[in-house]
PDB file of C-alpha atoms in Angstrom:
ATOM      1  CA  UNK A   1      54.508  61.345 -79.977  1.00  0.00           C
ATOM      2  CA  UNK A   2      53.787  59.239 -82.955  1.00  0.00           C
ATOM      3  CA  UNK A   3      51.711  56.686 -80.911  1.00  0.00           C
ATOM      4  CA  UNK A   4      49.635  59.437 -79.659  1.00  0.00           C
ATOM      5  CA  UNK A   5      48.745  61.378 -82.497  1.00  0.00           C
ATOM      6  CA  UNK A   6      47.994  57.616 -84.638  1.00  0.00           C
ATOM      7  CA  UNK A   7      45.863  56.888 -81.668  1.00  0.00           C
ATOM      8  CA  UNK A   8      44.126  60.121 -82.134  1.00  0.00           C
ATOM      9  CA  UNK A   9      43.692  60.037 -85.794  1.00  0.00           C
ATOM     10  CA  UNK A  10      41.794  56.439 -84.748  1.00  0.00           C
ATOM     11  CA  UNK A  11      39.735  58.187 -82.412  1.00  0.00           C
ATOM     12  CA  UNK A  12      38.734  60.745 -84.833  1.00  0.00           C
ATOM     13  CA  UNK A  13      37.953  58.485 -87.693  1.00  0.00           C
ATOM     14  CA  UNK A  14      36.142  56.000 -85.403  1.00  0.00           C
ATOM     15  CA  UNK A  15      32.704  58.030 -85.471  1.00  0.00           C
ATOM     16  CA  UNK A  16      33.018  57.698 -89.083  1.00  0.00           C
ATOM     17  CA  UNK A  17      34.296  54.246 -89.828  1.00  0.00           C
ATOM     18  CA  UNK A  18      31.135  53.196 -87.106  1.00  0.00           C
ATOM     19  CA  UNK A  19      28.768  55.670 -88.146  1.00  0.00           C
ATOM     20  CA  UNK A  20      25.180  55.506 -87.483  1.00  0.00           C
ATOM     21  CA  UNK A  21      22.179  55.417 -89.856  1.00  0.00           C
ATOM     22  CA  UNK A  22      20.062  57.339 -87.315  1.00  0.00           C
ATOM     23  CA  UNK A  23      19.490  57.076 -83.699  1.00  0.00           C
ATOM     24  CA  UNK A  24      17.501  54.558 -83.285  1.00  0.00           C
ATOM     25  CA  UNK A  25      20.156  52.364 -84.405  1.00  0.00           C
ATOM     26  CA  UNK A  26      22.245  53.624 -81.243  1.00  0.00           C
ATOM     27  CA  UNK A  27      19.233  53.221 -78.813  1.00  0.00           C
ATOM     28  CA  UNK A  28      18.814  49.745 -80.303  1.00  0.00           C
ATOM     29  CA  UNK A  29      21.944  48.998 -79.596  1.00  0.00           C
ATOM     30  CA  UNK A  30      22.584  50.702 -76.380  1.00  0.00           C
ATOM     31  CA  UNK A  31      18.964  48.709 -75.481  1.00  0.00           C
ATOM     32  CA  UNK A  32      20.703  45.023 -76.360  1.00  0.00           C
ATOM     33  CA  UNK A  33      23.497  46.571 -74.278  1.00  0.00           C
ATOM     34  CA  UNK A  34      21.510  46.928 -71.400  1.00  0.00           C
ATOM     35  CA  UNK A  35      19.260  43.992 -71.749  1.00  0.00           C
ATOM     36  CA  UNK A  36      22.460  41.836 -72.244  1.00  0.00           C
ATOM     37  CA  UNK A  37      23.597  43.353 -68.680  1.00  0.00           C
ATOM     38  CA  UNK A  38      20.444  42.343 -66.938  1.00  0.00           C
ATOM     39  CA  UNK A  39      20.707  38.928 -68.322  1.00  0.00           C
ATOM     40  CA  UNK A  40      24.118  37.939 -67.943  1.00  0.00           C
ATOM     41  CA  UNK A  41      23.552  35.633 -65.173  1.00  0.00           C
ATOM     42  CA  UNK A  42      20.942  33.631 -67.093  1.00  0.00           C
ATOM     43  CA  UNK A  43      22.456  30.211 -67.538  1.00  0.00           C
ATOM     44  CA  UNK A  44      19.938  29.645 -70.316  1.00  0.00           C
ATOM     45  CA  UNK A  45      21.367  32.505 -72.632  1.00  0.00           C
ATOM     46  CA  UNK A  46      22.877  30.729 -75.565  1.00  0.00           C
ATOM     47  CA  UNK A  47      23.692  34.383 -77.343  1.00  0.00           C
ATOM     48  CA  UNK A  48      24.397  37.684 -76.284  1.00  0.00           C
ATOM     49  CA  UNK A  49      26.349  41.195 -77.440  1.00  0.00           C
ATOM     50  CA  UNK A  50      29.977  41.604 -77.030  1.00  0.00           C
ATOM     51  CA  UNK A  51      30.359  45.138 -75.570  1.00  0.00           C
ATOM     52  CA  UNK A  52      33.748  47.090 -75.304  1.00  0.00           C
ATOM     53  CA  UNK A  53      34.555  50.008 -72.932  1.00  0.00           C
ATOM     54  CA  UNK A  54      34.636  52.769 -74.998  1.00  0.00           C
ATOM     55  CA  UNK A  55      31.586  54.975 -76.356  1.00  0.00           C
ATOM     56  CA  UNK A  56      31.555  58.239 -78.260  1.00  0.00           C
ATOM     57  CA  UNK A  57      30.731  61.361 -76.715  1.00  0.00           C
ATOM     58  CA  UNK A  58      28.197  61.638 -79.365  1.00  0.00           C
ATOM     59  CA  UNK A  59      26.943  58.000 -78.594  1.00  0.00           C
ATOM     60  CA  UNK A  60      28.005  57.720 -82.378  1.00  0.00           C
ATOM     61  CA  UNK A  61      29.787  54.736 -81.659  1.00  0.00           C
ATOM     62  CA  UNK A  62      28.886  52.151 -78.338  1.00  0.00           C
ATOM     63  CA  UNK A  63      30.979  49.350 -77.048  1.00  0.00           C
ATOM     64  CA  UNK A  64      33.952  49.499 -79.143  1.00  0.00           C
ATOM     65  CA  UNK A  65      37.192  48.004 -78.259  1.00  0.00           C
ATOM     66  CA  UNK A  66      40.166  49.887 -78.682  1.00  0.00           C
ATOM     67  CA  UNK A  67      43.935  48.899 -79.517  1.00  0.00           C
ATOM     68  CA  UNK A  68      45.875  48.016 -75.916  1.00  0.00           C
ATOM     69  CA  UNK A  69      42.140  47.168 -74.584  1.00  0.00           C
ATOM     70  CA  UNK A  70      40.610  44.426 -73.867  1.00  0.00           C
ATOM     71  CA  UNK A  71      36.324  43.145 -73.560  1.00  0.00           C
ATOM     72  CA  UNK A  72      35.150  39.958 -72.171  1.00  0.00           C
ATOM     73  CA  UNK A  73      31.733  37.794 -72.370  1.00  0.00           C
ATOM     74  CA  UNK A  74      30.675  35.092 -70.299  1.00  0.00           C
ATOM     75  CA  UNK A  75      29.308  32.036 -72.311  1.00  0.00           C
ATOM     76  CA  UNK A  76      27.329  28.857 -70.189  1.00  0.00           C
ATOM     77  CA  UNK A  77      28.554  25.342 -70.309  1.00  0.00           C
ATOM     78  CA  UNK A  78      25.929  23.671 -72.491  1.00  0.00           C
ATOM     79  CA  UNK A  79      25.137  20.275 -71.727  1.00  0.00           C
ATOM     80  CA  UNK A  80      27.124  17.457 -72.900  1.00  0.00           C
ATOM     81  CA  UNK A  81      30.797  16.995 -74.234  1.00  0.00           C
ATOM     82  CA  UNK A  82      31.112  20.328 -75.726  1.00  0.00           C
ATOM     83  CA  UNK A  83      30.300  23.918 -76.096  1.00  0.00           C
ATOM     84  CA  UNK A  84      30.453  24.900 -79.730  1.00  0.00           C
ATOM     85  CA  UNK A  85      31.390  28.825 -79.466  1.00  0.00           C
ATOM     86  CA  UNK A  86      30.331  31.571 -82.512  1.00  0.00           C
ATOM     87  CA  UNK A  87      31.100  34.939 -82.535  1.00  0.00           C
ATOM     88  CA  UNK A  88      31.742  38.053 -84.849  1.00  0.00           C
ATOM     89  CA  UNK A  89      32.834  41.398 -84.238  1.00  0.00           C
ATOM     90  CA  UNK A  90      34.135  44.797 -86.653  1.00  0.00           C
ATOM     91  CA  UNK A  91      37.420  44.792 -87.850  1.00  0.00           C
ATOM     92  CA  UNK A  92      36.848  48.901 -88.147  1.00  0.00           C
ATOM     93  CA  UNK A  93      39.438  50.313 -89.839  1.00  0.00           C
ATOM     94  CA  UNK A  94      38.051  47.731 -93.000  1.00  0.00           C
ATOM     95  CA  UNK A  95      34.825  50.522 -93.363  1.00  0.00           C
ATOM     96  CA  UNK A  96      32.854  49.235 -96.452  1.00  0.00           C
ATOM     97  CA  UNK A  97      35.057  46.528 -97.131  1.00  0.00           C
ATOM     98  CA  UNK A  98      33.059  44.721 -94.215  1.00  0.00           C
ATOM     99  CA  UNK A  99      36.544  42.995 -92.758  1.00  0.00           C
ATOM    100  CA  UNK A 100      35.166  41.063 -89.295  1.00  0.00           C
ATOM    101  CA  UNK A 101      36.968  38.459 -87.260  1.00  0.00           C
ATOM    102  CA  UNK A 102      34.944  35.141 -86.305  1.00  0.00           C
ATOM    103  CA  UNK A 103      35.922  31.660 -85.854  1.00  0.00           C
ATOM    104  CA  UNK A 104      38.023  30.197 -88.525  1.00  0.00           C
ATOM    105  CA  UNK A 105      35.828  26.974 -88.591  1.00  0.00           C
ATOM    106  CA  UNK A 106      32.421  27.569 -89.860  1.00  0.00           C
ATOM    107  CA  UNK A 107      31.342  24.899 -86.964  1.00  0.00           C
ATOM    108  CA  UNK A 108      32.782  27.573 -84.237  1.00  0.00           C
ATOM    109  CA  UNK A 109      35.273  26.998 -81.919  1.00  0.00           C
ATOM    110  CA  UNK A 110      35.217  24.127 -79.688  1.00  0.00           C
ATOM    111  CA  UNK A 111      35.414  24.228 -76.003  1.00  0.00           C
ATOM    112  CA  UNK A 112      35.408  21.066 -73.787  1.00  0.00           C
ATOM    113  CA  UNK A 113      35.680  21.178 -70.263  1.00  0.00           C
ATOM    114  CA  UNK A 114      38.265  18.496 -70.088  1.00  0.00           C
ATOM    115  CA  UNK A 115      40.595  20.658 -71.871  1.00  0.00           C
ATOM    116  CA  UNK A 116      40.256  23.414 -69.055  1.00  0.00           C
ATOM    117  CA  UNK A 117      42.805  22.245 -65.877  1.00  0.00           C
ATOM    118  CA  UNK A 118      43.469  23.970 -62.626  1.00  0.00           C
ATOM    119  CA  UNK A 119      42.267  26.961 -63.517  1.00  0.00           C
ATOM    120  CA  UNK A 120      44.131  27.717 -66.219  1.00  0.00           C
ATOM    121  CA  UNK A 121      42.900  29.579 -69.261  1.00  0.00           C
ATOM    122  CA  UNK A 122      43.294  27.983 -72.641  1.00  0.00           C
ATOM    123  CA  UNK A 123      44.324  30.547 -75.603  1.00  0.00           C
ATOM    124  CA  UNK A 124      42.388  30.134 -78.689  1.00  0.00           C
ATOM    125  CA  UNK A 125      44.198  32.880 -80.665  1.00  0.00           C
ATOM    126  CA  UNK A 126      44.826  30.579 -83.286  1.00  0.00           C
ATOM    127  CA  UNK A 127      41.499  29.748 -83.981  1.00  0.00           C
ATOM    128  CA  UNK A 128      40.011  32.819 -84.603  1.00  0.00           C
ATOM    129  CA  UNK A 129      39.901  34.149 -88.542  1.00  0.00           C
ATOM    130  CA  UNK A 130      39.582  37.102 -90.727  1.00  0.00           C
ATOM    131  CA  UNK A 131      36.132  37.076 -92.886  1.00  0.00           C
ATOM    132  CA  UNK A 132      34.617  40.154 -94.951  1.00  0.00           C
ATOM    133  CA  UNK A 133      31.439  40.666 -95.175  1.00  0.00           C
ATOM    134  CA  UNK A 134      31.110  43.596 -98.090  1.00  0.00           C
ATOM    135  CA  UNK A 135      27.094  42.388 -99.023  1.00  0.00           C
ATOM    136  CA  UNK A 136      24.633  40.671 -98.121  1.00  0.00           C
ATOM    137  CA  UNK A 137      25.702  37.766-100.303  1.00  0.00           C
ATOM    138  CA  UNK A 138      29.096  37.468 -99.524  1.00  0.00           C
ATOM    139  CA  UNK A 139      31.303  35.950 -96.714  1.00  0.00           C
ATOM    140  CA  UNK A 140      34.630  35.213 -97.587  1.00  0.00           C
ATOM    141  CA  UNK A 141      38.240  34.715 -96.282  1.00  0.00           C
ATOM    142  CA  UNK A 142      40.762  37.436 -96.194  1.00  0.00           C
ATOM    143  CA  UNK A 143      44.126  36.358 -97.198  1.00  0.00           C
ATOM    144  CA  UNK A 144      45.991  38.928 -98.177  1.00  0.00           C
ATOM    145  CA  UNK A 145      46.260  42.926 -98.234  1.00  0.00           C
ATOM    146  CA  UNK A 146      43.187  44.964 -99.781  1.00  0.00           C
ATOM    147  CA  UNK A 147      44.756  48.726-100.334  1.00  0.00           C
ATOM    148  CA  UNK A 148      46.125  50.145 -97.671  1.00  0.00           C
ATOM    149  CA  UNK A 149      44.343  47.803 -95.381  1.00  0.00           C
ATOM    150  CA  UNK A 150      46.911  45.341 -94.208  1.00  0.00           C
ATOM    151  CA  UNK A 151      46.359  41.475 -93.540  1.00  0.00           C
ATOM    152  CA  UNK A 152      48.409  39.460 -91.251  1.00  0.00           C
ATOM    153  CA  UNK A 153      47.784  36.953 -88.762  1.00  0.00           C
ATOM    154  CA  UNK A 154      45.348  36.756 -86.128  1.00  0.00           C
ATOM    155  CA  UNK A 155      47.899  37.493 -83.325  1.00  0.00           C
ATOM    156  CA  UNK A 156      48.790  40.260 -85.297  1.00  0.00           C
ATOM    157  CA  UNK A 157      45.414  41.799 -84.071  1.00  0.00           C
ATOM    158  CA  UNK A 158      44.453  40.130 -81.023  1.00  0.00           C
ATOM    159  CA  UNK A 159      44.626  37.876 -78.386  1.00  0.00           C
ATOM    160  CA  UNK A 160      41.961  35.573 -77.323  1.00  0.00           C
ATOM    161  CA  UNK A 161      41.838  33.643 -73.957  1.00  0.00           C
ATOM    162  CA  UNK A 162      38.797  30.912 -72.419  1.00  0.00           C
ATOM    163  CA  UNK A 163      38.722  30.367 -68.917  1.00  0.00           C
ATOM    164  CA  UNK A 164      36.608  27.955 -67.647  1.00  0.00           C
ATOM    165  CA  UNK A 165      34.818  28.449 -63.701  1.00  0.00           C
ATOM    166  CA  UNK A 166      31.551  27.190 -62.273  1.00  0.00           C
ATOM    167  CA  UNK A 167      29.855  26.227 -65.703  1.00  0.00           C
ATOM    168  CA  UNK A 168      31.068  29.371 -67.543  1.00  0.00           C
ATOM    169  CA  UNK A 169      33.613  30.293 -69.989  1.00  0.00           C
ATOM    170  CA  UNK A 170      34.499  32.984 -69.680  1.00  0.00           C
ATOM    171  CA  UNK A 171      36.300  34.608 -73.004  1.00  0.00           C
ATOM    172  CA  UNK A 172      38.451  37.640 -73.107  1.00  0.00           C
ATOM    173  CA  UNK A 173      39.683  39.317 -76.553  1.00  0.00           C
ATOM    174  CA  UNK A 174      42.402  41.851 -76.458  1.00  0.00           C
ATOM    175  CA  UNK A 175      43.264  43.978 -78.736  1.00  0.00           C
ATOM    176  CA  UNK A 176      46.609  43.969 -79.638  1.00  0.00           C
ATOM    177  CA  UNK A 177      46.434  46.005 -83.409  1.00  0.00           C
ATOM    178  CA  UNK A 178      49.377  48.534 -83.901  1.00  0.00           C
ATOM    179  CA  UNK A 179      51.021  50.267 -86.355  1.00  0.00           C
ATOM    180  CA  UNK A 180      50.057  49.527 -89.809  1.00  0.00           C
ATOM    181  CA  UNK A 181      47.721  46.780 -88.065  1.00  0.00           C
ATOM    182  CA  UNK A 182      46.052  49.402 -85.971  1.00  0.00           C
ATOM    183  CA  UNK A 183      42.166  49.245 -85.863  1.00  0.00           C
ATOM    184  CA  UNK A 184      39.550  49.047 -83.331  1.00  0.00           C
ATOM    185  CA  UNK A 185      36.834  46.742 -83.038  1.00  0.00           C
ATOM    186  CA  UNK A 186      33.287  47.088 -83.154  1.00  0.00           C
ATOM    187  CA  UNK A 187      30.741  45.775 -80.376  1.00  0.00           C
ATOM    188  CA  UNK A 188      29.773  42.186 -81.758  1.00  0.00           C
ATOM    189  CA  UNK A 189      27.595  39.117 -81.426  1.00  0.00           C
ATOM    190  CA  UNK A 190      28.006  35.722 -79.360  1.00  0.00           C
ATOM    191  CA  UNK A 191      25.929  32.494 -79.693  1.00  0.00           C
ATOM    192  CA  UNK A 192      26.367  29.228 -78.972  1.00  0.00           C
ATOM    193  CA  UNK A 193      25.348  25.354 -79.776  1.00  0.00           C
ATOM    194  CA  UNK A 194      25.970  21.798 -78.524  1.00  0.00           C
ATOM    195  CA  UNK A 195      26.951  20.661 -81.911  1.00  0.00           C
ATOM    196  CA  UNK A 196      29.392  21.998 -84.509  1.00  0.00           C
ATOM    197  CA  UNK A 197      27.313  23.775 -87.469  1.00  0.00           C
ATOM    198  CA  UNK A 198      27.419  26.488 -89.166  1.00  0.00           C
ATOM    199  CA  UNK A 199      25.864  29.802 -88.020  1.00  0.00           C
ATOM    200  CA  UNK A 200      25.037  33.040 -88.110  1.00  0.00           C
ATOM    201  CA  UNK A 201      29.017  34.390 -88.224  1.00  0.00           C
ATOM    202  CA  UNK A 202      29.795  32.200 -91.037  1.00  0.00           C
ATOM    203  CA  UNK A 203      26.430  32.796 -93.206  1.00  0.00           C
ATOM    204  CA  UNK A 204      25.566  35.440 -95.832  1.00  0.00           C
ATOM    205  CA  UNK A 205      23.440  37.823 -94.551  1.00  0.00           C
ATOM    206  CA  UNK A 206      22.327  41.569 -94.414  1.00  0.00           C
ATOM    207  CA  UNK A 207      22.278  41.523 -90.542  1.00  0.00           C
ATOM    208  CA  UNK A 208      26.055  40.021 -90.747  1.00  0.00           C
ATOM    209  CA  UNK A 209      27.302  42.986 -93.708  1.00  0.00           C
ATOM    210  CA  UNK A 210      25.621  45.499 -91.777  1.00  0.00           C
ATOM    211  CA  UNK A 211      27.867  44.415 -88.628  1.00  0.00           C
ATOM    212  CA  UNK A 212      31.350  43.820 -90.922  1.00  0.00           C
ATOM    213  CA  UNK A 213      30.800  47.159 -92.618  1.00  0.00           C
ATOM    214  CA  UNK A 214      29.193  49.822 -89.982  1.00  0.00           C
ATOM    215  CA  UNK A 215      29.744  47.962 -86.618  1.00  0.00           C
ATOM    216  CA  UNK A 216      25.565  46.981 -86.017  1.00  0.00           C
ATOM    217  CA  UNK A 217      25.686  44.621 -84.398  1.00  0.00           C
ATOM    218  CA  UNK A 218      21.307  44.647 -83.594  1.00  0.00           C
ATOM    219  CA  UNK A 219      20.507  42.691 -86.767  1.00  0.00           C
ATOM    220  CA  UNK A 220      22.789  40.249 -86.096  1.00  0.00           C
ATOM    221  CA  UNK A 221      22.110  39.946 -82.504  1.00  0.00           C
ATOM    222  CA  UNK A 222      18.682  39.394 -83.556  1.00  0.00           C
ATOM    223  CA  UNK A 223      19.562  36.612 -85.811  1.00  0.00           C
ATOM    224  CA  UNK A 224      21.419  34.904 -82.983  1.00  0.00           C
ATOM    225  CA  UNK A 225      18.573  34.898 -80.894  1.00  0.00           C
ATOM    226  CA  UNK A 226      16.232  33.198 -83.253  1.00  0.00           C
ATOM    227  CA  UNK A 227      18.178  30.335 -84.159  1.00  0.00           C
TER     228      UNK A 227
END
């Protein structure tokens, strides 16, 4: 009984903690959506949106992921060694205090084929960190509690697995937040390089806050796209 009324008090607030400035935000997004669909089999695409199951009735909120779910992107070999992987996505129960989960190295994470063996997928849990985002000027670690918002450990709030076939990676995030952990997460941003830098998840920006505090992720995508 307690799981399900905590799940719906999440579902309730969700609208809220991802609310829209207007809707042309959600066609925007909804349009990346789509476009990201049609183009998933373009082995040139070196960014893309990262698009959960679950959408508001009120379209308030589009491609969330919520806790006990899980989303997945597909990401091309680049040429060379190594794939250098960048990503953010909406910690959402963090609201203004623009909490967002992204590579802990600033370079991104590192995927080399040689590491990927019969199949087998390679978990990179432990490589993935917990940033905020609160401005346009800001990105920073989080390290420890903020209120009633409650750090721990990645694991604590997801899994992440790589899974290399064909010239893909494929990369699939689930969310494993309960409890005082519990949050969803917001749709998010991809990208990747051939060498370790850093990028859009890692750098100050308005398109980055607007995706750590509200769940946008348009601007950002945008950014991605241009580099």
């Amino acid at each position: 009984m307690k799981n399900k009324i905590a799940t719906g008090l999440i579902l309730a607030v969700l609208p809220m903690t991802l609310a829209t400035v207007g809707t042309t935000n959600v066609k925007a997004d909804a349009t990346h959506a789509t476009t990201f669909e049609m183009k998933r089999n373009d082995m040139s695409k070196t960014s893309g949106a990262i698009v959960g199951s679950y959408n508001s009735k009120d379209k308030k909120v589009v491609g969330a992921t919520l806790p006990g779910k899980s989303v997945s992107f597909k990401v091309s070999m680049l040429k060379g060694d190594s794939t250098y992987l960048h990503f953010a996505f909406m910690h959402a129960a963090s609201g203004s205090k623009g909490w967002y989960f992204a590579p802990m190295s600033a370079d991104g994470t590192k995927l080399s084929k040689a590491d990927f063996k019969d199949g087998k997928s390679i978990n990179i849990t432990n490589k993935i960190g917990l940033f905020a985002a609160p401005d346009a000027s800001t990105v920073k670690s989080v390290k420890a509690n903020d209120g009633k918002l409650k750090y721990k450990k990645t694991s604590k709030f997801l899994k992440a697995t790589v899974k290399e076939n064909d010239g893909k990676y494929t990369v699939t995030i689930k969310n494993m937040s309960k409890g005082n952990y519990k949050t969803p997460f917001s749709s998010g941003v991809w990208g990747t390089e051939m060498n370790g830098s850093k990028a859009f998840d890692h750098t100050p920006s308005a398109a980055l806050s607007k995706l750590a505090t509200m769940g946008h992720r348009d601007d950002l995508l945008k950014t991605a796209e241009m580099k």
